[in-house]
GROMACS .gro file of C-alpha atoms in nm:
model
  185
    1MET     CA    1  -3.540   2.705   4.581
    2ALA     CA    2  -3.585   2.366   4.398
    3ARG     CA    3  -3.935   2.476   4.289
    4THR     CA    4  -3.798   2.780   4.113
    5THR     CA    5  -3.533   2.561   3.943
    6ILE     CA    6  -3.815   2.323   3.809
    7VAL     CA    7  -4.022   2.612   3.691
    8GLU     CA    8  -3.716   2.761   3.508
    9ALA     CA    9  -3.624   2.409   3.353
   10SER     CA   10  -3.993   2.370   3.241
   11PHE     CA   11  -3.999   2.730   3.079
   12LEU     CA   12  -3.677   2.644   2.898
   13PHE     CA   13  -3.803   2.308   2.777
   14PHE     CA   14  -4.132   2.467   2.637
   15LEU     CA   15  -3.927   2.763   2.476
   16LEU     CA   16  -3.702   2.495   2.313
   17LEU     CA   17  -4.003   2.301   2.188
   18LEU     CA   18  -4.152   2.621   2.032
   19VAL     CA   19  -3.825   2.695   1.848
   20ASP     CA   20  -3.806   2.346   1.736
   21LEU     CA   21  -4.162   2.330   1.611
   22ALA     CA   22  -4.126   2.663   1.422
   23CYS     CA   23  -3.807   2.499   1.233
   24CYS     CA   24  -3.997   2.250   1.027
   25LYS     CA   25  -4.343   2.184   0.890
   26GLU     CA   26  -4.541   1.917   0.728
   27ILE     CA   27  -4.700   2.084   0.427
   28LEU     CA   28  -5.009   1.914   0.268
   29VAL     CA   29  -4.964   1.941  -0.125
   30GLY     CA   30  -5.254   2.147  -0.239
   31GLY     CA   31  -5.348   2.237   0.108
   32LYS     CA   32  -5.623   1.955   0.123
   33PRO     CA   33  -5.625   1.580   0.107
   34SER     CA   34  -5.759   1.604  -0.259
   35GLY     CA   35  -5.494   1.855  -0.373
   36TRP     CA   36  -5.282   1.618  -0.593
   37LYS     CA   37  -5.519   1.609  -0.907
   38ILE     CA   38  -5.557   1.742  -1.247
   39PRO     CA   39  -5.619   2.123  -1.192
   40SER     CA   40  -5.982   2.235  -1.310
   41SER     CA   41  -5.805   2.571  -1.442
   42PRO     CA   42  -5.469   2.735  -1.447
   43ALA     CA   43  -5.572   2.926  -1.134
   44ASP     CA   44  -5.639   2.595  -0.960
   45SER     CA   45  -5.283   2.458  -1.053
   46LEU     CA   46  -5.047   2.340  -0.772
   47ASN     CA   47  -4.796   2.603  -0.867
   48LYS     CA   48  -5.033   2.868  -0.818
   49TRP     CA   49  -5.103   2.719  -0.471
   50ALA     CA   50  -4.713   2.688  -0.414
   51GLU     CA   51  -4.665   3.068  -0.488
   52SER     CA   52  -4.841   3.157  -0.158
   53LEU     CA   53  -4.607   2.947   0.061
   54ARG     CA   54  -4.233   2.967   0.157
   55PHE     CA   55  -4.070   2.623   0.167
   56HIS     CA   56  -3.751   2.576   0.389
   57VAL     CA   57  -3.489   2.322   0.419
   58GLY     CA   58  -3.621   2.058   0.667
   59ASP     CA   59  -3.999   2.090   0.569
   60THR     CA   60  -4.171   1.783   0.458
   61LEU     CA   61  -4.423   1.777   0.171
   62VAL     CA   62  -4.712   1.546   0.225
   63TRP     CA   63  -4.927   1.404  -0.076
   64LYS     CA   64  -5.261   1.219  -0.032
   65TYR     CA   65  -5.387   1.035  -0.333
   66ASP     CA   66  -5.523   0.696  -0.454
   67GLY     CA   67  -5.197   0.493  -0.480
   68GLU     CA   68  -5.395   0.247  -0.728
   69LYS     CA   69  -5.466   0.530  -0.973
   70ASP     CA   70  -5.182   0.782  -0.927
   71SER     CA   71  -4.837   0.831  -0.818
   72VAL     CA   72  -4.568   1.103  -0.737
   73LEU     CA   73  -4.247   1.118  -0.936
   74GLN     CA   74  -3.958   1.339  -0.841
   75VAL     CA   75  -3.794   1.441  -1.156
   76THR     CA   76  -3.549   1.694  -1.331
   77LYS     CA   77  -3.652   2.015  -1.467
   78GLU     CA   78  -3.641   1.867  -1.823
   79ALA     CA   79  -3.864   1.583  -1.724
   80TYR     CA   80  -4.110   1.815  -1.544
   81ILE     CA   81  -4.133   2.039  -1.872
   82ASN     CA   82  -4.187   1.744  -2.102
   83CYS     CA   83  -4.387   1.523  -1.857
   84ASN     CA   84  -4.127   1.249  -1.898
   85THR     CA   85  -4.208   0.962  -1.662
   86THR     CA   86  -3.951   0.707  -1.773
   87ASN     CA   87  -3.658   0.787  -1.540
   88PRO     CA   88  -3.769   0.969  -1.225
   89ALA     CA   89  -3.509   1.038  -0.935
   90ALA     CA   90  -3.781   0.900  -0.713
   91ASN     CA   91  -4.101   0.721  -0.739
   92TYR     CA   92  -4.385   0.714  -0.476
   93SER     CA   93  -4.714   0.520  -0.519
   94ASN     CA   94  -4.829   0.454  -0.160
   95GLY     CA   95  -5.104   0.699  -0.144
   96ASP     CA   96  -4.950   0.886   0.150
   97THR     CA   97  -4.618   1.016   0.030
   98LYS     CA   98  -4.394   1.232   0.257
   99VAL     CA   99  -4.079   1.389   0.088
  100LYS     CA  100  -3.846   1.574   0.317
  101LEU     CA  101  -3.691   1.884   0.169
  102GLU     CA  102  -3.321   1.822   0.247
  103ARG     CA  103  -3.162   2.101   0.041
  104SER     CA  104  -3.234   2.448  -0.086
  105GLY     CA  105  -3.306   2.511  -0.461
  106PRO     CA  106  -3.572   2.373  -0.704
  107PHE     CA  107  -3.768   2.055  -0.666
  108PHE     CA  108  -3.994   1.917  -0.949
  109PHE     CA  109  -4.267   1.674  -0.920
  110ILE     CA  110  -4.525   1.518  -1.173
  111SER     CA  111  -4.791   1.265  -1.168
  112GLY     CA  112  -4.676   0.917  -1.268
  113SER     CA  113  -4.967   0.919  -1.508
  114LYS     CA  114  -4.816   1.095  -1.815
  115SER     CA  115  -5.170   1.199  -1.937
  116ASN     CA  116  -5.228   1.353  -1.585
  117CYS     CA  117  -4.896   1.550  -1.606
  118VAL     CA  118  -4.976   1.693  -1.956
  119GLU     CA  119  -5.306   1.807  -1.810
  120GLY     CA  120  -5.128   1.998  -1.520
  121GLU     CA  121  -5.092   1.753  -1.231
  122LYS     CA  122  -4.743   1.855  -1.144
  123LEU     CA  123  -4.560   2.073  -0.891
  124HIS     CA  124  -4.252   2.299  -0.900
  125ILE     CA  125  -4.129   2.449  -0.581
  126VAL     CA  126  -3.803   2.641  -0.461
  127VAL     CA  127  -3.680   2.564  -0.110
  128VAL     CA  128  -3.491   2.836   0.047
  129SER     CA  129  -3.250   2.811   0.331
  130ALA     CA  130  -3.363   2.745   0.687
  131ARG     CA  131  -3.154   3.025   0.817
  132GLY     CA  132  -3.405   3.310   0.792
  133GLY     CA  133  -3.672   3.116   0.983
  134HIS     CA  134  -4.012   2.971   0.888
  135THR     CA  135  -4.307   3.192   0.790
  136GLY     CA  136  -4.549   2.916   0.662
  137GLY     CA  137  -4.802   2.727   0.862
  138PHE     CA  138  -4.912   2.348   0.835
  139PHE     CA  139  -5.156   2.396   0.539
  140THR     CA  140  -5.080   2.764   0.459
  141GLY     CA  141  -4.818   3.020   0.444
  142SER     CA  142  -4.795   3.393   0.484
  143ALA     CA  143  -4.489   3.479   0.244
  144PRO     CA  144  -4.450   3.384  -0.128
  145SER     CA  145  -4.171   3.176  -0.259
  146PRO     CA  146  -3.895   3.370  -0.424
  147ALA     CA  147  -3.883   3.351  -0.804
  148PRO     CA  148  -3.625   3.087  -0.916
  149SER     CA  149  -3.315   3.209  -1.064
  150PRO     CA  150  -3.215   3.052  -1.405
  151ALA     CA  151  -2.918   2.902  -1.256
  152MET     CA  152  -3.134   2.734  -0.980
  153LEU     CA  153  -3.377   2.588  -1.241
  154GLY     CA  154  -3.106   2.378  -1.395
  155ALA     CA  155  -3.024   2.190  -1.082
  156GLN     CA  156  -3.059   1.805  -1.080
  157ALA     CA  157  -3.341   1.674  -0.842
  158VAL     CA  158  -3.201   1.459  -0.562
  159PRO     CA  159  -3.389   1.179  -0.408
  160PRO     CA  160  -3.512   1.265  -0.056
  161VAL     CA  161  -3.455   1.063   0.252
  162THR     CA  162  -3.771   0.925   0.401
  163GLY     CA  163  -3.875   0.725   0.700
  164SER     CA  164  -4.174   0.594   0.863
  165ALA     CA  165  -4.173   0.879   1.122
  166SER     CA  166  -4.113   1.243   1.026
  167SER     CA  167  -3.817   1.420   1.202
  168LEU     CA  168  -4.068   1.663   1.352
  169THR     CA  169  -4.244   1.366   1.522
  170ARG     CA  170  -3.900   1.229   1.647
  171ARG     CA  171  -3.800   1.580   1.784
  172VAL     CA  172  -4.121   1.631   1.964
  173GLY     CA  173  -4.101   1.295   2.113
  174LEU     CA  174  -3.718   1.351   2.239
  175LEU     CA  175  -3.810   1.687   2.365
  176GLY     CA  176  -4.123   1.552   2.546
  177LEU     CA  177  -3.908   1.286   2.717
  178VAL     CA  178  -3.647   1.547   2.817
  179GLY     CA  179  -3.926   1.753   2.949
  180LEU     CA  180  -4.077   1.486   3.142
  181TRP     CA  181  -3.742   1.408   3.303
  182ILE     CA  182  -3.690   1.769   3.397
  183VAL     CA  183  -4.040   1.807   3.560
  184LEU     CA  184  -3.980   1.470   3.754
  185LEU     CA  185  -3.659   1.601   3.902
   0.00000   0.00000   0.00000
């Protein structure tokens, strides 16, 4: 009888872990470590890449770049359009930037180098609500992002909350401890 309870508890733990892992993803910008760069053509732009993904509240964007040569700025729509680097909502320059998407709506990111931004090193995404489930993967996704509405494009960019460990890592750690406790019972 006790063995059945342990098996059922273990099954429930792994089911909860899978549901939790499906919730939020870390998405490498550009799909590769060298993705944050001046595009070689319009077809190579980050916005073209982003069209193949669906971004959800709770996902985390990850940038890999040389922090001595470049940076990532989170900006308003107007600053995005004009490559205005003077007053960003957030400024990242450590070379390993993680931005958690805390709300639905549009997000705008540009290179901290105005000339790089003018040459196309920038990203505009639209985050959808987490209610419908996540269809994307770690580096790629299967569903396109919806086209932004004119009202959404006017929204102000909000600085994200960041930390040293992603929320996904914290949840997996917590669920792992709970699972270990259940198995040891």
